[in-house]
Short mmCIF file of N, CA and C in Angstrom, two decimals:
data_model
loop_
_atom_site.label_atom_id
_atom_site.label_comp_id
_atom_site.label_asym_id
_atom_site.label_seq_id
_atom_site.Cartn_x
_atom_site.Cartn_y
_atom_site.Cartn_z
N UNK A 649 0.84 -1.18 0.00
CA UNK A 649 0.00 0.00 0.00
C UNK A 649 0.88 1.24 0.00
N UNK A 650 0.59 2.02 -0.80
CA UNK A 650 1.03 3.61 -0.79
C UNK A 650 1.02 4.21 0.28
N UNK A 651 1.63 4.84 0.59
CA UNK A 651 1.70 6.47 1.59
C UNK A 651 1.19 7.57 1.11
N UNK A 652 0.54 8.17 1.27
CA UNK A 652 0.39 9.87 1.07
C UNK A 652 1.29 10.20 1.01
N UNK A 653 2.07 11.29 0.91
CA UNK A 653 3.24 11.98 1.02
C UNK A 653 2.13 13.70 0.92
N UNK A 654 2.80 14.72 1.89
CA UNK A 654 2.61 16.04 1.36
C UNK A 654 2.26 16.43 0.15
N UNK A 655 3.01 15.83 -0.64
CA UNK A 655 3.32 16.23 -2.43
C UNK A 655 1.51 15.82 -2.86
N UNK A 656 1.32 14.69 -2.31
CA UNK A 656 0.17 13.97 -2.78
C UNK A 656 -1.43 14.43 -2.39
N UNK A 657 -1.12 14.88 -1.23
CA UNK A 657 -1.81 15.84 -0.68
C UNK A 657 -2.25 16.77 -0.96
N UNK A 658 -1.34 17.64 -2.07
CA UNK A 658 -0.98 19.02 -2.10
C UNK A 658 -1.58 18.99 -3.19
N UNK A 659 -1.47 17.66 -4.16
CA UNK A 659 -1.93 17.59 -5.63
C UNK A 659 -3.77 17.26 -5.32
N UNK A 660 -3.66 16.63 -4.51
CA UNK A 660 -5.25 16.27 -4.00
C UNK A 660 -6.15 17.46 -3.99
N UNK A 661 -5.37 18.76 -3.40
CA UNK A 661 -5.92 20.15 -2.94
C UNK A 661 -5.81 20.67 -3.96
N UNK A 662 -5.50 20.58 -4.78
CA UNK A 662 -5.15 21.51 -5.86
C UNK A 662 -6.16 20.89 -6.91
N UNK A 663 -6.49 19.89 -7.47
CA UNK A 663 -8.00 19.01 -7.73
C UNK A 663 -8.98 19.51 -7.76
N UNK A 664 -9.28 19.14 -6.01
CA UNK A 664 -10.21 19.94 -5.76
C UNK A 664 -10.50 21.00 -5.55
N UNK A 665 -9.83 22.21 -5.50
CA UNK A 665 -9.53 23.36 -5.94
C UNK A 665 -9.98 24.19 -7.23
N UNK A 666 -8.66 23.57 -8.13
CA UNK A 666 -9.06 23.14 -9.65
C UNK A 666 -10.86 22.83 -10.07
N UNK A 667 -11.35 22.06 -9.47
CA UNK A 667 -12.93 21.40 -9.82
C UNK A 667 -14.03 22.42 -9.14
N UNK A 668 -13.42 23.12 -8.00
CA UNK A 668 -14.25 24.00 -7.60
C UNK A 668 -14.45 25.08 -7.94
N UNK A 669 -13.44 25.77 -8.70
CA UNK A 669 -13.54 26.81 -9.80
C UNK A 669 -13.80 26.98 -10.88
N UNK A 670 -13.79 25.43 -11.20
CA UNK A 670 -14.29 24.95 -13.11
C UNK A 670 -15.97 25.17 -12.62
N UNK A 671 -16.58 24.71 -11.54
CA UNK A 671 -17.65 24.55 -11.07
C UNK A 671 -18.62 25.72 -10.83
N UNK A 672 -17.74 26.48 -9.75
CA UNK A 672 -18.76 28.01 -9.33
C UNK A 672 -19.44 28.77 -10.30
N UNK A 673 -21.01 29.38 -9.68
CA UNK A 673 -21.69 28.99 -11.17
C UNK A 673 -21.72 31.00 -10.67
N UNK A 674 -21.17 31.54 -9.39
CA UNK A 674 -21.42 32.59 -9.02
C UNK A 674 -22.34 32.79 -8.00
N UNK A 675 -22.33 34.15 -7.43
CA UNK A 675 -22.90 34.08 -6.28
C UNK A 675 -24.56 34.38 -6.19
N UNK A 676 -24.52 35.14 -7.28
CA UNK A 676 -25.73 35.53 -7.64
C UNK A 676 -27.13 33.73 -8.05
N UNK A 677 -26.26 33.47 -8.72
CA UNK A 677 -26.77 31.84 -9.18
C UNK A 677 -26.64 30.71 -8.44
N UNK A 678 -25.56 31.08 -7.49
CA UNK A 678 -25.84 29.75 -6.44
C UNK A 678 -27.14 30.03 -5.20
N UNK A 679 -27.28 31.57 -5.33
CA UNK A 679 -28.39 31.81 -4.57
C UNK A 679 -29.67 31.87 -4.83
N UNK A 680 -29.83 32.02 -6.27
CA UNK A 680 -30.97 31.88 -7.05
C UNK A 680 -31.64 30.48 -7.11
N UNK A 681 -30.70 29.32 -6.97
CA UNK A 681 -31.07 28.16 -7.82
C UNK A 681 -29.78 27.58 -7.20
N UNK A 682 -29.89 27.40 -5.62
CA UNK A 682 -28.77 26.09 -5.16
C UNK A 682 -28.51 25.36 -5.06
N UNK A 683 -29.72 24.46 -4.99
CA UNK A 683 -30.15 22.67 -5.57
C UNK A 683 -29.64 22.47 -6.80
N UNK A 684 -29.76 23.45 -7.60
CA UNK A 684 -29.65 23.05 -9.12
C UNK A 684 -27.75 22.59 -9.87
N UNK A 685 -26.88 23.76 -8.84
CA UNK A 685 -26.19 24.00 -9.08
C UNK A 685 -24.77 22.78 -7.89
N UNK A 686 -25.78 23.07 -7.10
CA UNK A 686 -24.79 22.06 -5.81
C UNK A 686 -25.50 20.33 -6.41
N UNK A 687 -26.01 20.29 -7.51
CA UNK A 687 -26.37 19.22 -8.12
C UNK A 687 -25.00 18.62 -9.03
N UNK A 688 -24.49 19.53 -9.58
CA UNK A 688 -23.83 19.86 -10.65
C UNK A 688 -22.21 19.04 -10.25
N UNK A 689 -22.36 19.13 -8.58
CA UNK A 689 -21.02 18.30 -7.88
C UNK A 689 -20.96 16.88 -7.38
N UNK A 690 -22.42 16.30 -8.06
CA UNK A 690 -22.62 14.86 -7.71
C UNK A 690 -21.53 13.78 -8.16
N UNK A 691 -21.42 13.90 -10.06
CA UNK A 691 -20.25 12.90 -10.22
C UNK A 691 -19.04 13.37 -9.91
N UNK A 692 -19.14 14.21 -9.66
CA UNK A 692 -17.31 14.49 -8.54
C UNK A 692 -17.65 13.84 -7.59
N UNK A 693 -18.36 14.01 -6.85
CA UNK A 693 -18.81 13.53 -5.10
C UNK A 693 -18.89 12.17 -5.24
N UNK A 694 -19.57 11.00 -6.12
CA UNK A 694 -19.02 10.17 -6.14
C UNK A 694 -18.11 9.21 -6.66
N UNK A 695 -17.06 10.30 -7.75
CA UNK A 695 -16.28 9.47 -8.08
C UNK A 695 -15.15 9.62 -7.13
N UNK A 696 -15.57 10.53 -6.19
CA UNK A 696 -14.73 10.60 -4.88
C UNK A 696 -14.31 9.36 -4.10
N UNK A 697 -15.64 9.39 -3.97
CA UNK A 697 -16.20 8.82 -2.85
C UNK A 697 -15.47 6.94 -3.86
N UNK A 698 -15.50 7.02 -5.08
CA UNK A 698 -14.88 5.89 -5.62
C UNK A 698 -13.34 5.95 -5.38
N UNK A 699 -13.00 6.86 -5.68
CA UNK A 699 -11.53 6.80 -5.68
C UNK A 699 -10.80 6.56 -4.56
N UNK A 700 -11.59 6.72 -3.65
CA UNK A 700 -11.02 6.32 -1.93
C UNK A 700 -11.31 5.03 -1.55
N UNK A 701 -12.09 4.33 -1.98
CA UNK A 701 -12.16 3.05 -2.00
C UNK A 701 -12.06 2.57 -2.36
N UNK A 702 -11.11 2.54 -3.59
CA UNK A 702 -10.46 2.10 -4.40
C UNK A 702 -8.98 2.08 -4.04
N UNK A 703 -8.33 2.76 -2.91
CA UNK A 703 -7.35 2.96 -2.92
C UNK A 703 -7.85 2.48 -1.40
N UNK A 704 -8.34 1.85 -0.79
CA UNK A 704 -9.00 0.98 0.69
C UNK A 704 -8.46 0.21 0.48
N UNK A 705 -9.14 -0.71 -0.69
CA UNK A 705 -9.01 -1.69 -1.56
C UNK A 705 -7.69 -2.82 -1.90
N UNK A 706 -6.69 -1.77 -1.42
CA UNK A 706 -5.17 -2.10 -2.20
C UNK A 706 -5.13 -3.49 -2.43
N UNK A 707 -5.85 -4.08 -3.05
CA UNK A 707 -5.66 -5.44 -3.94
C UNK A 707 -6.21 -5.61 -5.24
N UNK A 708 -5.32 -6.11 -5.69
CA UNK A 708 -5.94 -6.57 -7.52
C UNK A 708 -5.10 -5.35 -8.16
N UNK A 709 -5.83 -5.58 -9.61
CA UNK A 709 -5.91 -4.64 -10.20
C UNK A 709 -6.15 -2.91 -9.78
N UNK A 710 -7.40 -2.98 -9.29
CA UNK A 710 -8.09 -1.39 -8.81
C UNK A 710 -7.05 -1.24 -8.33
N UNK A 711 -6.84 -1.77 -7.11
CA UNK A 711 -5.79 -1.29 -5.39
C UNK A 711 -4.52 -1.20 -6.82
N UNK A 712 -3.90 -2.04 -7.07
CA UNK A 712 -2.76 -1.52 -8.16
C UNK A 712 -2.80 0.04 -8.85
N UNK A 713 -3.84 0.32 -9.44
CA UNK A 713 -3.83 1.12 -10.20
C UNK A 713 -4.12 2.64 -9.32
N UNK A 714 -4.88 2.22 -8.02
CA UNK A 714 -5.10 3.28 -7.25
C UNK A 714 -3.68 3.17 -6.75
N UNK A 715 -3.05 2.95 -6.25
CA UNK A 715 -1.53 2.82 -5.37
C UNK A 715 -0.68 3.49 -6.87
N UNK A 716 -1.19 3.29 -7.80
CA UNK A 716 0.15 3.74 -8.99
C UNK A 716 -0.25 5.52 -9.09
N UNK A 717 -1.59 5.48 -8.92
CA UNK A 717 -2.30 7.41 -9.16
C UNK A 717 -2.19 7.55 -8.05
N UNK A 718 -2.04 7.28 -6.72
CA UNK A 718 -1.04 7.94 -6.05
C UNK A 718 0.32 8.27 -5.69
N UNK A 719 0.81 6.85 -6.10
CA UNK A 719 2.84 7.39 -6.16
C UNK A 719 2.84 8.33 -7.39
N UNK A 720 1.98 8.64 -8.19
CA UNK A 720 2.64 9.40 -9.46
C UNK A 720 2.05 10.80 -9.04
N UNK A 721 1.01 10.81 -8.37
CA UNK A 721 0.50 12.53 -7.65
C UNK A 721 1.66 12.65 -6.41
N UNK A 722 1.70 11.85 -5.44
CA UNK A 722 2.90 12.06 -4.79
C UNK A 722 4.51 12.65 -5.15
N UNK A 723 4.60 12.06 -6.45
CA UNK A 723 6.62 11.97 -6.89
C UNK A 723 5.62 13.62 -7.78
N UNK A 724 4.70 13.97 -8.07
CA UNK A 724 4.49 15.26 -8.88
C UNK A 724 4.47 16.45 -7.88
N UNK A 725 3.45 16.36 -6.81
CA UNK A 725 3.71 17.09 -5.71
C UNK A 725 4.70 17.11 -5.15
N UNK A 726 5.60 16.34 -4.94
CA UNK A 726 7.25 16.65 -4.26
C UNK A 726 8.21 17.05 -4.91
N UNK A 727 7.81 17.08 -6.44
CA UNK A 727 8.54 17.57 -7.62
C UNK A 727 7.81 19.08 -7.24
N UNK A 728 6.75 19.55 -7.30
CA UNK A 728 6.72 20.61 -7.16
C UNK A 728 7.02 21.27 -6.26
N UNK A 729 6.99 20.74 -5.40
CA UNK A 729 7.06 21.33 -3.55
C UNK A 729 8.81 21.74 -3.84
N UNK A 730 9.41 20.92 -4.28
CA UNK A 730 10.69 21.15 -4.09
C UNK A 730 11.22 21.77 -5.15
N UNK A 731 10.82 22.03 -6.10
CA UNK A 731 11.18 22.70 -7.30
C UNK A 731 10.65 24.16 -7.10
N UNK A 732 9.23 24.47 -6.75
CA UNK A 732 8.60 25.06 -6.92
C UNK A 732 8.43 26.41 -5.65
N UNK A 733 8.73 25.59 -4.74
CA UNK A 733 8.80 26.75 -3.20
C UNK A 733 10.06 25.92 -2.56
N UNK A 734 10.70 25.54 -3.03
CA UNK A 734 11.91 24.79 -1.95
C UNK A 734 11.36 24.05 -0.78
N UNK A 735 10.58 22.94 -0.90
CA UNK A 735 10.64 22.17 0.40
C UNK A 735 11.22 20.92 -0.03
N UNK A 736 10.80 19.97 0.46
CA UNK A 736 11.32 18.50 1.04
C UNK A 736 10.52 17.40 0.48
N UNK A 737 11.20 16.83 -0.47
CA UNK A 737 10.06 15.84 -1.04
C UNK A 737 9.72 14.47 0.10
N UNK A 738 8.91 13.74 -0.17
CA UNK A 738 9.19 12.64 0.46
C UNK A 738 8.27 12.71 1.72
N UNK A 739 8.31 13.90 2.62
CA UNK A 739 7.56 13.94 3.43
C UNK A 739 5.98 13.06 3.59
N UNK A 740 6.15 12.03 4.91
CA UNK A 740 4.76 11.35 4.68
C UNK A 740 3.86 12.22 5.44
N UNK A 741 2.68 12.72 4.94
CA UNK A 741 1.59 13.26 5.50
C UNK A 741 1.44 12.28 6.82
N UNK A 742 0.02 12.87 7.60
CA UNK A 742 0.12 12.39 9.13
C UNK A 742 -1.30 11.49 8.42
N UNK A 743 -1.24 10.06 8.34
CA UNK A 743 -1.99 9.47 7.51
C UNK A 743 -3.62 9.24 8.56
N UNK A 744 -4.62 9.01 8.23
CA UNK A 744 -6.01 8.74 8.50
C UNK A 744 -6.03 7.13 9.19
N UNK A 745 -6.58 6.42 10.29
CA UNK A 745 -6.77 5.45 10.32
C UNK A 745 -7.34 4.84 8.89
N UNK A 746 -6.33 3.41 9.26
CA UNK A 746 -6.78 2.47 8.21
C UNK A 746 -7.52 1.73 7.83
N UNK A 747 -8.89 1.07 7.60
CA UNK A 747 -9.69 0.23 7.53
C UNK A 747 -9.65 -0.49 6.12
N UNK A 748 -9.50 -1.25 6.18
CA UNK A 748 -9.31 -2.63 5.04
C UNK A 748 -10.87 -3.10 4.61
N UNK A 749 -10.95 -2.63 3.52
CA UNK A 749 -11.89 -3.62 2.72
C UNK A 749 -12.55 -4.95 3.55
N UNK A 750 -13.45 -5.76 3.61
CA UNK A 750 -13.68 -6.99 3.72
C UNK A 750 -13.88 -7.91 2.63
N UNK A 751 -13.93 -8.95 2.28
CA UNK A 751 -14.05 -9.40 1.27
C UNK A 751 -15.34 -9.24 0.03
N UNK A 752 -16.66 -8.64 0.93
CA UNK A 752 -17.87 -8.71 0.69
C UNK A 752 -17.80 -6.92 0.31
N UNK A 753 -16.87 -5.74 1.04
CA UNK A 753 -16.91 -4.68 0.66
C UNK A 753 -16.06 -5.05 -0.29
N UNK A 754 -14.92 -6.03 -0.83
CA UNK A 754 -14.19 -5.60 -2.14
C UNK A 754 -15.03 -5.98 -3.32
N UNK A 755 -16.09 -6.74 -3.03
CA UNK A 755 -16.90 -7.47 -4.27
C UNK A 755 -17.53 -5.90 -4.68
N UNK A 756 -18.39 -5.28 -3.45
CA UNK A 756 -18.96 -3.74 -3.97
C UNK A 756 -18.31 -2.97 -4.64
N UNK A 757 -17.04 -3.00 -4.44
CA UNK A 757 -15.88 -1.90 -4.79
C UNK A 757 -15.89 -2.46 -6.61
N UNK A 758 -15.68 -3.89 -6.60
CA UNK A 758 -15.45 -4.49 -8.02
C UNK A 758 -16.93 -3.58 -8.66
N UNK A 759 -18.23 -4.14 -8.06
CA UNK A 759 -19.32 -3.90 -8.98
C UNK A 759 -19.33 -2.17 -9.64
N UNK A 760 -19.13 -1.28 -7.73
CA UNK A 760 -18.82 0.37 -8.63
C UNK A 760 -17.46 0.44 -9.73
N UNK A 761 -16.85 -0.41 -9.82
CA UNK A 761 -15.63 -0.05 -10.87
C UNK A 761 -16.00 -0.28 -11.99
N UNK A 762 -16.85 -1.21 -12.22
CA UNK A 762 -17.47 -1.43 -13.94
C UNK A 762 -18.60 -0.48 -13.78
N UNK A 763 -19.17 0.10 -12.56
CA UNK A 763 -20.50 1.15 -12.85
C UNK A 763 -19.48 2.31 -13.56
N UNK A 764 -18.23 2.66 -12.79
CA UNK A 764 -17.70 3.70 -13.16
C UNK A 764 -17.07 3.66 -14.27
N UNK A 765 -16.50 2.38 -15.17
CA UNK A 765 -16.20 2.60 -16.21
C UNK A 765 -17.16 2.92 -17.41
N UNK A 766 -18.44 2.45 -17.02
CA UNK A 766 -19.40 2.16 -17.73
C UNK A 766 -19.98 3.75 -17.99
N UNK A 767 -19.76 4.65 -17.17
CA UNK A 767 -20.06 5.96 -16.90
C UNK A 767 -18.96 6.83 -17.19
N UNK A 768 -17.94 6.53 -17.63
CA UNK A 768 -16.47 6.75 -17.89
C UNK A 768 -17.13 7.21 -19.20
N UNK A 769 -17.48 6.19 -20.12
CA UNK A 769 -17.56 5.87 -21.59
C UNK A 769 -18.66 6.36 -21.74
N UNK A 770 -19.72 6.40 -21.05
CA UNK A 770 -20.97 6.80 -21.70
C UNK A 770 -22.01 8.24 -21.06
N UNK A 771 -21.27 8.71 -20.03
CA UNK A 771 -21.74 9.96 -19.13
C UNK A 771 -20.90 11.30 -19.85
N UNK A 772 -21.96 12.11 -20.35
CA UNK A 772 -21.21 13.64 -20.21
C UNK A 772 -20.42 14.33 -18.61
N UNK A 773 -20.69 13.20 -18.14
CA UNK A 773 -19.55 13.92 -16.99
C UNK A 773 -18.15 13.29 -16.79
N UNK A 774 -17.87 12.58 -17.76
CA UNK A 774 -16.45 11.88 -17.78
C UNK A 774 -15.37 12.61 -16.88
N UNK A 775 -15.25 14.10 -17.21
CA UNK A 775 -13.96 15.05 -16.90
C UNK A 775 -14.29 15.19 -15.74
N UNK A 776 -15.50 15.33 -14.84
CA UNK A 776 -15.84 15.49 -13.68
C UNK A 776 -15.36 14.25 -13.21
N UNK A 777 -15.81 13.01 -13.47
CA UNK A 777 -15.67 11.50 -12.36
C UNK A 777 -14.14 11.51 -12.75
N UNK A 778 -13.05 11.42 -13.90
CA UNK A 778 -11.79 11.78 -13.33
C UNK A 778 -10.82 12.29 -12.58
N UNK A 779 -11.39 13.59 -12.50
CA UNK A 779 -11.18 14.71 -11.31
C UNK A 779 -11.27 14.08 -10.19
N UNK A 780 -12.86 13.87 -9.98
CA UNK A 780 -13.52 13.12 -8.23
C UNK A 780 -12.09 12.04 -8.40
N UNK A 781 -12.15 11.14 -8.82
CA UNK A 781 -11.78 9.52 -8.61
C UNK A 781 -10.17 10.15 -7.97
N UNK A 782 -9.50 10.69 -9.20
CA UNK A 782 -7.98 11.12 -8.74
C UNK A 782 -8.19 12.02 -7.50
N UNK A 783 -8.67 12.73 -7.09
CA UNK A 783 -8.71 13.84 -5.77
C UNK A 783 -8.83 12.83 -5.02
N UNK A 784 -10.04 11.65 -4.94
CA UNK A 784 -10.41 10.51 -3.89
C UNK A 784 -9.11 10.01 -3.90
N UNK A 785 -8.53 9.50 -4.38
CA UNK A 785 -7.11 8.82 -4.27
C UNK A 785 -5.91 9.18 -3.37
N UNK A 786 -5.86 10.57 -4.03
CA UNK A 786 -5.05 11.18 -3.40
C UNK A 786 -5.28 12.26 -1.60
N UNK A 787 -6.47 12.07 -1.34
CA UNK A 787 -7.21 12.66 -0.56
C UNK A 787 -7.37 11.78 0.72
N UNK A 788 -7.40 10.38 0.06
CA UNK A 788 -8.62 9.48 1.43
C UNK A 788 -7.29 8.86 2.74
N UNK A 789 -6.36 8.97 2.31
CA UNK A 789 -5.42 8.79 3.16
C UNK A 789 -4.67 9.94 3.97
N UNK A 790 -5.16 11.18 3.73
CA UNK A 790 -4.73 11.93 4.45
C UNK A 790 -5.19 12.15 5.93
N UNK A 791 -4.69 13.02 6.57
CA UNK A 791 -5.42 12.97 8.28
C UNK A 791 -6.42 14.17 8.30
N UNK A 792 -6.84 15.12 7.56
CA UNK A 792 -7.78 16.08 7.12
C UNK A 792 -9.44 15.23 6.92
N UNK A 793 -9.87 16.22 6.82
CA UNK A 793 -11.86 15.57 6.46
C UNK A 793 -11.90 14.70 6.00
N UNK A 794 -10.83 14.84 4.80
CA UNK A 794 -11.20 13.94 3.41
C UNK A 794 -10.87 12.30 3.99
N UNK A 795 -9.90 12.47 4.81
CA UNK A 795 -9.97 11.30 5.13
C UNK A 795 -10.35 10.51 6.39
N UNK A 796 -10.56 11.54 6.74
CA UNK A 796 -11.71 10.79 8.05
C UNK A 796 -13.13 10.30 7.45
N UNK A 797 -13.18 10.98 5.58
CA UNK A 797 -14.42 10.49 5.42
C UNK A 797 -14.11 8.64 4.74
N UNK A 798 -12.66 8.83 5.26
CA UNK A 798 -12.56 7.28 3.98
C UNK A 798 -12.80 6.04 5.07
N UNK A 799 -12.93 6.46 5.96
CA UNK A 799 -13.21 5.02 7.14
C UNK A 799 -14.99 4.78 7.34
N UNK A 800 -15.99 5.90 6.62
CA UNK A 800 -16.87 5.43 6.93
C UNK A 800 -17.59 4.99 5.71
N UNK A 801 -16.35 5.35 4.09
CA UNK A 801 -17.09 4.83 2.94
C UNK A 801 -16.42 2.90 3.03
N UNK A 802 -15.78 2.69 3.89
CA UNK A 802 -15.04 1.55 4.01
C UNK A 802 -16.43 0.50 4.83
N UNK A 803 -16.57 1.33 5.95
CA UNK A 803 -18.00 0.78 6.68
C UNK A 803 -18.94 0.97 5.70
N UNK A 804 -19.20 1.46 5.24
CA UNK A 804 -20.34 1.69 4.19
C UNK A 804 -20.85 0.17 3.26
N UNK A 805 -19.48 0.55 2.49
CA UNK A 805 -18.94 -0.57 1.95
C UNK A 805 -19.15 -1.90 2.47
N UNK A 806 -18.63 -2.32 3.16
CA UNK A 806 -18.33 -3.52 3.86
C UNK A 806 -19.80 -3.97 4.20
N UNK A 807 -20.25 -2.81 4.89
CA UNK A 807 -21.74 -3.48 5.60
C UNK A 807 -22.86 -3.28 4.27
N UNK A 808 -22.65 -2.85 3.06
CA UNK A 808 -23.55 -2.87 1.70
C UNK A 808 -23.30 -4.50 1.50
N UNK A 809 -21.91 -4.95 1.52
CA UNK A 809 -21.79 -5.80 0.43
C UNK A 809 -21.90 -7.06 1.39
N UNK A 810 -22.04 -7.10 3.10
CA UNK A 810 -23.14 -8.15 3.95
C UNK A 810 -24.26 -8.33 3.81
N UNK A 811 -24.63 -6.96 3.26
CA UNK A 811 -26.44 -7.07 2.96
C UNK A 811 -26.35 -7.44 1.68
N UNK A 812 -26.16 -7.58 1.38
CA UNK A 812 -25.35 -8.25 -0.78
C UNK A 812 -25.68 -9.70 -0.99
N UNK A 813 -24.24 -9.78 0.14
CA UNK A 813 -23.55 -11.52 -0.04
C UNK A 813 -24.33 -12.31 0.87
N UNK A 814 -24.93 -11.33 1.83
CA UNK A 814 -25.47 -12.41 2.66
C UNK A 814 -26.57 -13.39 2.69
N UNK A 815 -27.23 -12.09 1.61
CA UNK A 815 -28.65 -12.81 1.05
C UNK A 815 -28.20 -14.19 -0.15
N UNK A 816 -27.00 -14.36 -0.11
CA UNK A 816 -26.87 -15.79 -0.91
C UNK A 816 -26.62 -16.92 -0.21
#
């Protein structure tokens, strides 16, 4: 399993950052019509909410590929950190308790990964669930919100895919 590092962190914030300014519809319009517009952050929100449990996950394929989009946001953020303002690459963030998948939450995790590819290929929000998924990645292991929210999409998880498997 990956580490966070600062760098990774930093790229996480900058994401979501990035997505929240592609997003703001203004102040005038978020007050007019805020349902409409705080609608507009759903497939970010859950390809978030994918990308962190995907990187729970760290097995197979997914956990591979989530562990690889984070060493490569990590080695980019410490490339910048240290290139960019002179700090210290490498630094491990102060990481989030860990909760591991169960076998019955990795089956859920499998089923949202073909929902999400499937929505990859065929949703006008493609550029949005990329954004979410990579920010989730790089986000759910940190010791901030984001990742205090990754221990209860793990419970989530886990106890969806008892009510799943159990009924077999």
């Amino acid at each position: 399993m990956q580490l966070v590092t600062i760098g990774g962190v930093t790229v996480g914030i900058c994401v979501l950052l990035y997505y929240l300014v592609l997003w703001f519809p203004g102040f005038k319009a978020l007050r007019n019509d805020p349902l409409r517009h705080l609608a507009h952050l759903l497939p970010f929100l859950l390809a978030w909410c994918y990308g962190a449990l995907a990187l729970l996950g760290v097995g197979g394929l997914v956990g591979w590929i989530a562990d690889t989009a984070l060493w490569i946001s990590n080695w980019l953020g410490d490339v910048a950190l240290v290139w960019g303002v002179g700090g210290q690459a490498g630094t491990h963030a102060n990481g989030s308790s860990y909760l591991p998948l169960t076998q019955p939450g990795g089956g859920i995790v499998l089923i949202l990964t073909v929902v999400m590819i499937a929505l990859l290929k065929k949703s006008a929000h493609a550029r949005d669930l990329k954004l979410g998924m990579w920010c989730g990645v790089c986000l759910a292991m940190s010791a901030g919100v984001a990742g205090f929210a990754a221990v209860p999409l793990a419970q989530s998880a886990n106890w969806l895919g008892a009510q799943v498997y159990g009924a077999f």
